[in-house]
Coordinates of C-alpha atoms and ligand atoms in Angstrom, one line a residue:
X36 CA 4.1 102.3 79.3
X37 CA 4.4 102.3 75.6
X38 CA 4.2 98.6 74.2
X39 CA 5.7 99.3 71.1
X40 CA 8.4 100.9 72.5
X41 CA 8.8 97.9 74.8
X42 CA 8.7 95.8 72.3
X43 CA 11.2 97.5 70.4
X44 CA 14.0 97.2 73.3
X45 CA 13.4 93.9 73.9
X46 CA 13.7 93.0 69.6
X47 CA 17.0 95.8 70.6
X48 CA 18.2 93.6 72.9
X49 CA 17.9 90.8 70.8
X50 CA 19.6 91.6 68.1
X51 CA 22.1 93.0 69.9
X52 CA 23.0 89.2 71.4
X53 CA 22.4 88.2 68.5
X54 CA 25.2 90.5 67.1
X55 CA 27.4 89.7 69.7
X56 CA 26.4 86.2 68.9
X57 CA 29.9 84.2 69.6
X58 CA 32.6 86.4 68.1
X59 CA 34.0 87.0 71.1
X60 CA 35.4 83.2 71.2
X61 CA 37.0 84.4 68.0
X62 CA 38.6 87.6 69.7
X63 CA 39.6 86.2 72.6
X64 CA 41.6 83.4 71.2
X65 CA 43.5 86.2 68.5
X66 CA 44.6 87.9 71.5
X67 CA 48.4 87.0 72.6
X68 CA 49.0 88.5 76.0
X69 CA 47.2 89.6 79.1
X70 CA 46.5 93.0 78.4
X71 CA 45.2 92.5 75.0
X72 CA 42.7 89.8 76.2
X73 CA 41.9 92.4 79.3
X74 CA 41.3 95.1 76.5
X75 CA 39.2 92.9 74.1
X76 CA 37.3 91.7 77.3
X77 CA 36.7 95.3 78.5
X78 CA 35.4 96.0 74.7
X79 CA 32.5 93.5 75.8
X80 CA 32.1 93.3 79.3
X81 CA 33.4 97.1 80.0
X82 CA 31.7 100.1 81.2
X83 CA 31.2 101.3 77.7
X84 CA 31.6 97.4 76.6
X85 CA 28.8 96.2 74.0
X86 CA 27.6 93.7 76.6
X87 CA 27.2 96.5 79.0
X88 CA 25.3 98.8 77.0
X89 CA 22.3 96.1 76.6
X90 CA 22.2 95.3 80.1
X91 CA 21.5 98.9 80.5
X92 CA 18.6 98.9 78.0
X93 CA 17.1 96.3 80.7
X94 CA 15.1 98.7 83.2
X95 CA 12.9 99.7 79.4
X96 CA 11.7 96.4 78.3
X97 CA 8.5 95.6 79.5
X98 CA 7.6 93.4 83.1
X99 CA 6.5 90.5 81.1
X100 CA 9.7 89.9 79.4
X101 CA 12.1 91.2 81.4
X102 CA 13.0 87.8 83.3
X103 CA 13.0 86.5 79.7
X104 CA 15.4 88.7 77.9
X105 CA 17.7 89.3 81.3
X106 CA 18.4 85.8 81.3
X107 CA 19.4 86.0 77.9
X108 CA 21.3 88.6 78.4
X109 CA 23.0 86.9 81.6
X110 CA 23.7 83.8 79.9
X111 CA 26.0 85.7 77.5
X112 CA 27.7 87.1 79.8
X113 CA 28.3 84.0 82.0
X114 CA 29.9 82.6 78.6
X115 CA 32.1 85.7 77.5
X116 CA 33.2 85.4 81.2
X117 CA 33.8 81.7 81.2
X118 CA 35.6 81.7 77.3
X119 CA 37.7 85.0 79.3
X120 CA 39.1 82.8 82.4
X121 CA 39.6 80.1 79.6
X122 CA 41.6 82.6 77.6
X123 CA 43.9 84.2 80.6
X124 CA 44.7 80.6 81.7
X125 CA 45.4 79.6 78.7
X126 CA 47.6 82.4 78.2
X127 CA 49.2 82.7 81.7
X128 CA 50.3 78.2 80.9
X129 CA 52.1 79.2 77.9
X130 CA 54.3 82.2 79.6
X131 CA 54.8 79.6 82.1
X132 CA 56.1 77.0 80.1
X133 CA 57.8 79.8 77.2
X134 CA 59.8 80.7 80.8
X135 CA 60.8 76.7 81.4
X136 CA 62.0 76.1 77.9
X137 CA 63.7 79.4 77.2
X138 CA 67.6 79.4 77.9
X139 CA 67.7 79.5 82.0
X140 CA 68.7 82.3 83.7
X141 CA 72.4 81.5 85.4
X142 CA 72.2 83.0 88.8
X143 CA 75.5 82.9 89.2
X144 CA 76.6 85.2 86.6
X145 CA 78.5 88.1 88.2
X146 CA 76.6 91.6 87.6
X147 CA 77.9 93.7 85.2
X148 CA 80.3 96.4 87.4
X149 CA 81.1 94.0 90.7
X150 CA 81.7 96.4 93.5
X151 CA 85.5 97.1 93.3
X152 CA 86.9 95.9 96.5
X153 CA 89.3 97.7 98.4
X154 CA 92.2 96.4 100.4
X155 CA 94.2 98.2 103.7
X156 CA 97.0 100.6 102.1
X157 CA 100.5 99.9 101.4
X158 CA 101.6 101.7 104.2
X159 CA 99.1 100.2 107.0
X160 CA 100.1 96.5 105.3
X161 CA 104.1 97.6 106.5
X162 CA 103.0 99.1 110.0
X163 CA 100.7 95.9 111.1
X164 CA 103.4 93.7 109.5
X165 CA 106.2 95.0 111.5
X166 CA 104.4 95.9 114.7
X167 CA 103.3 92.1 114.3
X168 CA 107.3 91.1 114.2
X169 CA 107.7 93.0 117.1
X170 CA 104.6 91.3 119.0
X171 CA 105.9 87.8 118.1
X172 CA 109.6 89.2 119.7
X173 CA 107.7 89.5 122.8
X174 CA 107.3 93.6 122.3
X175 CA 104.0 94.9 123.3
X176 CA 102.3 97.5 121.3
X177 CA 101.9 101.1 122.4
X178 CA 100.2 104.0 121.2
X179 CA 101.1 107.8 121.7
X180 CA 98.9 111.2 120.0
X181 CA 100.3 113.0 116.9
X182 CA 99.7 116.6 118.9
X183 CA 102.8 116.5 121.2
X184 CA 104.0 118.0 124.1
X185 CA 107.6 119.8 123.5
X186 CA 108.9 117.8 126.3
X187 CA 108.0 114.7 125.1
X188 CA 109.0 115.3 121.7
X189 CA 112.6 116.5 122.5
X190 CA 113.4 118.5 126.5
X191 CA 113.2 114.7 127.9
X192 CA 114.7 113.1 125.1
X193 CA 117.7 115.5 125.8
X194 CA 117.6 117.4 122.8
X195 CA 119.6 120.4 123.8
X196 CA 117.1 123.8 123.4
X197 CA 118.8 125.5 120.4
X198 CA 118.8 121.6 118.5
X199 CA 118.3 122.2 114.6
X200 CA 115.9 119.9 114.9
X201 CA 113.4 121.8 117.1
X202 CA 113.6 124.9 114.7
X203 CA 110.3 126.4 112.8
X204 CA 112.2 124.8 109.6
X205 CA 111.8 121.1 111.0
X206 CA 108.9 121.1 113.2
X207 CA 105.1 122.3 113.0
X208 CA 104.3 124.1 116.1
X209 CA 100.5 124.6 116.9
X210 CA 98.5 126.3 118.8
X211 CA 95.5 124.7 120.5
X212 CA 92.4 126.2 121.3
X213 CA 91.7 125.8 125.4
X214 CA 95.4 125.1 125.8
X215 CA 96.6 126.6 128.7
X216 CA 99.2 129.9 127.5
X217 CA 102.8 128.2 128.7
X218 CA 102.2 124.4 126.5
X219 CA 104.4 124.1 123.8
X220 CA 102.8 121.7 121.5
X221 CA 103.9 120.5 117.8
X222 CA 102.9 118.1 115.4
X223 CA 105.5 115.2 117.2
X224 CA 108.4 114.9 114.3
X225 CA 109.4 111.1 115.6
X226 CA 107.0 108.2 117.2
X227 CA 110.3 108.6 119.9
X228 CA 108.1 110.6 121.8
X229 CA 106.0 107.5 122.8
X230 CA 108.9 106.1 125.0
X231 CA 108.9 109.2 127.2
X232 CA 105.2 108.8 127.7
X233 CA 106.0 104.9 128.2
X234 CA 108.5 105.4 130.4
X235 CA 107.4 107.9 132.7
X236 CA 104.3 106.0 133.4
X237 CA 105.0 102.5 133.6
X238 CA 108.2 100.5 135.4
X239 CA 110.8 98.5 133.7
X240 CA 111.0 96.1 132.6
X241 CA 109.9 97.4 129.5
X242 CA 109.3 96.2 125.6
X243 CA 107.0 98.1 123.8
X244 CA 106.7 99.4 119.7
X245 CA 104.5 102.1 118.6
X246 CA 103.9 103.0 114.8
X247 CA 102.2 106.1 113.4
X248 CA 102.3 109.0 111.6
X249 CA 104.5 111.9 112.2
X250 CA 105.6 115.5 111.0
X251 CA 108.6 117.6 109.4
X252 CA 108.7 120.7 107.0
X253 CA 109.9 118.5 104.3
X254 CA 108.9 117.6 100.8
X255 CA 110.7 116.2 97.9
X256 CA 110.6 112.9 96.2
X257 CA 112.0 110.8 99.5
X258 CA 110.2 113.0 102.2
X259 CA 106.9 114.1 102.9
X260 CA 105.7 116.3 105.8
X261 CA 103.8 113.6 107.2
X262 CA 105.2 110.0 106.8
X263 CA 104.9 106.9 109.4
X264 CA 107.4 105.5 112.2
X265 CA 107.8 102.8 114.0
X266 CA 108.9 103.2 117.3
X267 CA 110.9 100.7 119.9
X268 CA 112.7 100.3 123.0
X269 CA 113.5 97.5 125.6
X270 CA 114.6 98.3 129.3
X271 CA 115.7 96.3 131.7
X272 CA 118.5 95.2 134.0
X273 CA 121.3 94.2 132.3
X274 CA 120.3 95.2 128.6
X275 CA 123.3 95.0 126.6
X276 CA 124.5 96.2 123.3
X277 CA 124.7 92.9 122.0
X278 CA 120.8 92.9 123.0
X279 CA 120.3 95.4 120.3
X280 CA 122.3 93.7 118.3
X281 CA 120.2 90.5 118.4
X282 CA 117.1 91.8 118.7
X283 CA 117.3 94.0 115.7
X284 CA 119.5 91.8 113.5
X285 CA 116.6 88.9 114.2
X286 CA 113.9 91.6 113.3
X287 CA 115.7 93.4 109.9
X288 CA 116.3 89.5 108.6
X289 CA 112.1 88.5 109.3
X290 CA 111.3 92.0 107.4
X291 CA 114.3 91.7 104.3
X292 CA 114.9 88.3 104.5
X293 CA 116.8 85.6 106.0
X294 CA 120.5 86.5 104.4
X295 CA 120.1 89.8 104.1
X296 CA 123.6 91.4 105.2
X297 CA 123.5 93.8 108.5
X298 CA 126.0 96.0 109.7
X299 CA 126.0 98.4 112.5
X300 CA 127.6 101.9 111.7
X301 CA 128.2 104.6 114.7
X302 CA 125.8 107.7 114.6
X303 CA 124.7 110.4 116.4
X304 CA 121.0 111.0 118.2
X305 CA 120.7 113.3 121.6
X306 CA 118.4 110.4 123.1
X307 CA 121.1 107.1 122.7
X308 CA 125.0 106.7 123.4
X309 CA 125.9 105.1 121.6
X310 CA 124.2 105.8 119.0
X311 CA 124.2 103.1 115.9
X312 CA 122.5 103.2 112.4
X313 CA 121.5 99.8 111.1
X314 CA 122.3 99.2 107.3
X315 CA 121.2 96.3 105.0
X316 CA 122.5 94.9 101.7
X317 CA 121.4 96.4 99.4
X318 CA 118.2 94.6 98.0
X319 CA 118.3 96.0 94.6
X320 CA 122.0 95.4 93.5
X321 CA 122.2 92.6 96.0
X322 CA 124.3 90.3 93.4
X323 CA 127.3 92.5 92.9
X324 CA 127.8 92.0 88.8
X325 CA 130.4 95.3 88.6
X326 CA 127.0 97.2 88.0
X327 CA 127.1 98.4 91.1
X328 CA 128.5 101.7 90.7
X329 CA 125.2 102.8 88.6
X330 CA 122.3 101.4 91.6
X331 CA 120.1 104.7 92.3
X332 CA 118.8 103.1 95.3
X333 CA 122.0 102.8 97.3
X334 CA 124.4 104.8 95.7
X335 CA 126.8 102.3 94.9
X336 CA 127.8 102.1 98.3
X337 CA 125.9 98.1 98.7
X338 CA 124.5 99.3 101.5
X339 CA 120.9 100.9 102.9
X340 CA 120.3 102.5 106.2
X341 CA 117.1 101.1 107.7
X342 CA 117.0 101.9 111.3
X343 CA 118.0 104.4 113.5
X344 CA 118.9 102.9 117.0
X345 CA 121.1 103.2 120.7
X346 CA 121.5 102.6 123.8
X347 CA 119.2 104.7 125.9
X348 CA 120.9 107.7 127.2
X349 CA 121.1 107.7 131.2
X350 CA 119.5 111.4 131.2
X351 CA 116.5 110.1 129.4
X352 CA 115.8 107.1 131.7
X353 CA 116.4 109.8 134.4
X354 CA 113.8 112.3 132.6
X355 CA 111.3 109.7 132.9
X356 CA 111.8 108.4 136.2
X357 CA 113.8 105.5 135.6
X358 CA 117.1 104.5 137.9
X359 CA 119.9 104.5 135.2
X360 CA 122.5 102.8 137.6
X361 CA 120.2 100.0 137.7
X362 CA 118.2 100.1 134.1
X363 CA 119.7 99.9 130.7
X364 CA 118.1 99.7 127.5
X365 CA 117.9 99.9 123.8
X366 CA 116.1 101.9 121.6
X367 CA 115.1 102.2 118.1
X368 CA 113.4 104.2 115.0
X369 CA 112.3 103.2 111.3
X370 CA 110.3 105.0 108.8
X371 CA 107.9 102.7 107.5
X372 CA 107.5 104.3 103.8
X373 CA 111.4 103.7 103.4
X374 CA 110.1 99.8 104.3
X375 CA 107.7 100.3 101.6
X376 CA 109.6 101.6 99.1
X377 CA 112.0 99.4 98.9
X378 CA 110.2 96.1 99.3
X379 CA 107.6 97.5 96.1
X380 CA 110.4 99.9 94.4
X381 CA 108.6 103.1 94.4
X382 CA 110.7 105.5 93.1
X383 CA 108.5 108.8 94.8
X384 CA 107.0 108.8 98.4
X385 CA 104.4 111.0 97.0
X386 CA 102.8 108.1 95.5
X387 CA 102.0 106.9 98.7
X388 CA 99.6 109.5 99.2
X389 CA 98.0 110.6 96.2
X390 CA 95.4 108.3 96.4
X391 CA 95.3 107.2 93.2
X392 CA 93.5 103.9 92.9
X393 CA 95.9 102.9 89.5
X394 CA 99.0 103.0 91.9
X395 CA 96.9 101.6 94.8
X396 CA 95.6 98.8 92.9
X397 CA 99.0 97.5 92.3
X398 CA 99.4 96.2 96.0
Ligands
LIG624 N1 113.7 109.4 116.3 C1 114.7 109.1 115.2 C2 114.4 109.9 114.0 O1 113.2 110.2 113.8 C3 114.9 107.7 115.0 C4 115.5 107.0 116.1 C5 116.9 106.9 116.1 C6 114.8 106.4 117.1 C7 117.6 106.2 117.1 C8 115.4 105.7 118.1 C9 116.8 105.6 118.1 O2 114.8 105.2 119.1 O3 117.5 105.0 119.1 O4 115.2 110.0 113.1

């Protein structure tokens, strides 16, 4: 062992302590936030920290003054520790109290892009709400599939074979995989097709709506090939027209309005005799100023057609297993975007189903 030598680290030691001396107070209280104390306190107490690299000098000072200079060196870092804790809870108090005093934070702010929140479509609003009517009326609520059998779409409700109606112009026949090679199915082009199915499986008496979509090879600014219906019928004994009559005059005034004028006017369907078309006022030149003549909606004439409706047709309580010398009924169709339309005034079904959130919104 070379006394000089260890003479020299301990006088090294020394004056490095001495060095050191208390600056770090100094440091530590010029440093502002956590990681600046953490980086000043590394500086001393690191692995390449100035503390550090005395300690390691230890193992070369001679046996005799080891204890003597390691406690020196150990009560320096006890106090560079101690001043350190001082420091960070010193520091960590005044975030705590800068976050009490500063302007709160209102929690009930809303966030910068709420969610947009969607509602049930215009159309779904008018189906529910009239099916609804109908359910307080005492009607219960039926439902019937979109891919249709030919017979319940028109052989049953006595449309004659050669109809217009059935021809590849009006109707969208399909073919269905698995289908066995004589069904005749289409895309059903009325909801009417639900009382057949009604009918043939359940006894009178008998009230029941149905609403959904349905078909046609039509598109201009008042059709669409695939629009909704809703779908009605009542059979009993002793069903009357004046039953129709009450039942759907009661209904059109809950849907248009309490004083809304109706009028029955005769019209032709295979399915009813007779056969009546149900008009209202109309809603848009209601008050008749003598501007009448120019209202686009109902051509002048004061009136709308809003329901297609009947008598049931003896053949098609027959088709469906029903005895027609005991069993009348009535029947009845609406479109439900015509409903739309005319409660919101939108000029163009095609609106309707364009999905465009700016005309959505608006409901
Ligand atoms: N199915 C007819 C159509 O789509 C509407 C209709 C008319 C239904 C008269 C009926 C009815 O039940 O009696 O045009």
């Amino acid at each position: 062992m070379n006394d000089t030598l260890g003479t020299d680290v301990a006088a090294e030691i020394e004056a490095g302590l001495a060095t050191l001396g208390e600056r770090f107070r100094g440091a530590f209280a010029a440093c502002n936030s956590e990681p600046e104390l953490r980086a000043a306190n590394a500086a001393i107490l690191g692995k390449k920290g100035e503390l550090t690299s005395l300690l390691k000098l230890l193992g070369r000072v001679p046996p005799e003054r080891r204890r003597e200079i390691g406690e020196q060196v150990n009560a320096t870092r006890a106090r560079v520790e101690a001043c350190f804790s001082g420091r960070l809870l010193e520091l960590a108090e005044a975030a705590r109290k800068a976050d009490l005093e500063a302007t709160p934070f209102d929690l009930t702010l809303p966030g910068r892009t709420p969610a947009p929140r969607g509602h049930l479509h215009p159309i779904t609003r008018v189906k529910d709400e009239i099916l609804d009517n109908f359910r307080s009326l005492g009607f219960e609520v039926a439902w019937g599939p979109e891919v249709e059998h030919e017979s319940n779409n028109f052989t049953k409700l006595a449309f004659p074979p050669d109809h217009p109606a059935t021809d590849m112009q009006d109707t969208f026949w399909v073919h269905v995989a698995g289908a066995p090679p004589d069904a005749r199915l289409l895309l059903r082009t009325h909801t009417s097709s639900v009382q057949v199915r009604e009918m043939s499986t359940h006894a009178p008496p008998l009230a029941i709506v149905s609403g959904g979509a349905v078909y046609r090879r039509d598109d201009d600014p008042t059709h669409s090939p695939m629009f909704h219906q809703i779908e009605g019928f009542l059979v009993d004994e002793r069903v009357t027209f004046a039953s129709l009559k009450g039942v759907l005059s009661e209904f059109v005034r809950r849907l248009y309005g309490p004083n809304v004028p109706v009028r029955f006017r005769p019209s032709y369907f295979p399915f009813v005799e007779p056969g009546a078309e149900v008009d209202i006022g109309c809603v848009f030149c209601s008050l008749d100023d003598g501007t009448r003549t120019s209202c686009r909606v109902c051509k002048g004439s004061g009136w709308l057609e809003v329901l297609g409706s009947g008598m049931v047709h003896p053949a098609v309580l027959e088709h469906c297993g029903i005895d027609a010398e005991r069993y009348t009924g009535f029947a009845f169709g609406l479109g439900v975007e015509r409903v739309a339309m005319l409660r919101y005034g939108i000029p163009d079904i095609r609106l309707l189903f364009e999905n465009d959130p700016r005309f959505l919104a608006q409901f």
